[in-house]
Amino acid sequence: MVTGDERQPAPSPESLSDEELMEEIVRGSEEAFGALVRRYQSRIINAVSRLISDRDRAQEIAQETFLRVFIHRERYRPSGKFSTWLYTIAMNLAKNEIRRRVRSRAVVSLEKLIEATGDGGSFIADPGPSPERSFRRREIRSKVVAAIERLPRKFREVLVLRDMQQLSYEEIGEVLRIPGGTVRSRINRARLALKELLDPNIEGTADEL
Amino acid sequence: MNCRHAKGLFSPSLDAVLSFEERRKLDAHLERCPACRGEFAKLERTVAWVRDLPELAADEGFVDRVLLAARQARASQASLPPEPGLWERVRAGISELGWSPSPRVAIAALALGLIVGVTGSMLVIHRPSSSTGTSTTAQLGSDAPLETESPAAAMRSPVAETPVPGSIGDLVDEMVRRMEGVGASAADSAETQALDWTPTRDPGATGRVVGSEPTAPGEGRGRGNRVYIVF
């Protein structure tokens, strides 16, 4: 029997939507902020890392991204999608990083990252079916990562947001502040350019993945 | 539909964002063009490879580090005194002259001074056009906040002329900036341009940073670093 005095337990932060978490964060909830960071840490680190080709620096930029969310928490408007706001901040910081590196000519090669880690970073364990196939898969991944690095930044951005982060065309347009038609054509051109770079590796690999 | 047009629809087709009519035309083209069919299959595989790239793991303790940084940021924000309003700053500036007027008298004097100042500056002072201005827009995702300064102010050496917080000189600078519409501090710009990231100009392209120093609490309207740029 339920009495009138019984209260519903407070929902855990993990069960709240992004927007609800932001409301809690504005009220000063550190727990909610932690939940939001946990929810997006991997996505932001991956997006930035693929864009700037530097895993360690990507961790720092991701940290800076979340910190800016916290500092400017009262500026967030629930009418907008939180993830779009977050990606916008992260991509802007990543672009600034790329500019800084170009200016100082201190571009870190992704090739070195691949050499160091085998497949482009310290990845989450991903067991393969057989050693041979696993080896071939890693080889393809290395080539894909290297090819992405050779693309112009504008192409890399849309590939990261679309194919790695699964953002919609509309969301990509909001994050990069470009019209829908540009998003559509840029994604297509980016993929076609990547296909050209990978073309020699594509033949006879229908069942590689 | 020719092959070039068909290629333009490959990705929208993979992402299922084609209109019914576009889909129909593309399917018809692929049906009769083996070259495009092959290209489309390769593109499909390329996209599958990209999507198959494994996720990078966050460093251990990432969340804790972010929370610690947020705690420090909050403590830093809380320790800053509330920023004085314009009236308080005007009054403080006038008090430096040894005069403590009532608000009405002060406003009247200030208005008179503004009229004289504006008229005088229109007649006598020629300031550089916006093409040589130093307006720098700060935004979320941009570098550390910059304080915008007039060209003359930007030229001064941080060693030779250190700004005095709340001095009459700062007050005059602020008034001139407002009259010129140069804008307030970077913090204000960020307030209104939360999602902007494109700088109105690239500082590295036209100016040279010759020094910087942190602004003291209560100095100016913004919080951050004062950066000196020589143009």
PDB file of C-alpha atoms in Angstrom, chain A residues 25 31 40 43 49 64 80 83 93 95 101 106 116 128 148 155 158 163-165 196 199-200 204 209:
ATOM      1  CA  ILE A  25      24.402  21.982 -13.472  1.00  0.00           C
ATOM      2  CA  GLU A  31      27.038  15.213  -9.739  1.00  0.00           C
ATOM      3  CA  TYR A  40      30.300  12.570 -23.694  1.00  0.00           C
ATOM      4  CA  ARG A  43      32.794  11.060 -28.148  1.00  0.00           C
ATOM      5  CA  SER A  49      41.629  13.279 -31.768  1.00  0.00           C
ATOM      6  CA  GLU A  64      38.932  22.355 -21.907  1.00  0.00           C
ATOM      7  CA  GLY A  80      19.051  24.264 -28.568  1.00  0.00           C
ATOM      8  CA  SER A  83      25.201  17.970 -27.995  1.00  0.00           C
ATOM      9  CA  LEU A  93      38.943  24.437 -29.970  1.00  0.00           C
ATOM     10  CA  LYS A  95      40.326  24.245 -35.209  1.00  0.00           C
ATOM     11  CA  ARG A 101      50.151  24.174 -35.212  1.00  0.00           C
ATOM     12  CA  ALA A 106      54.445  21.803 -35.295  1.00  0.00           C
ATOM     13  CA  ALA A 116      53.244   3.870 -31.997  1.00  0.00           C
ATOM     14  CA  GLY A 128      38.919 -10.123 -33.823  1.00  0.00           C
ATOM     15  CA  ILE A 148      41.887  10.747 -43.373  1.00  0.00           C
ATOM     16  CA  PHE A 155      36.667  17.249 -45.296  1.00  0.00           C
ATOM     17  CA  VAL A 158      32.474  16.421 -41.836  1.00  0.00           C
ATOM     18  CA  ASP A 163      30.762   8.870 -39.958  1.00  0.00           C
ATOM     19  CA  MET A 164      32.399   8.714 -36.542  1.00  0.00           C
ATOM     20  CA  GLN A 165      29.986  10.737 -34.437  1.00  0.00           C
ATOM     21  CA  GLU A 196      40.315   7.838 -54.151  1.00  0.00           C
ATOM     22  CA  ASP A 199      41.217   2.915 -53.896  1.00  0.00           C
ATOM     23  CA  PRO A 200      44.263   0.619 -54.268  1.00  0.00           C
ATOM     24  CA  GLY A 204      39.260  -7.685 -53.221  1.00  0.00           C
ATOM     25  CA  LEU A 209      35.085  -6.262 -42.180  1.00  0.00           C
TER      26      LEU A 209
END
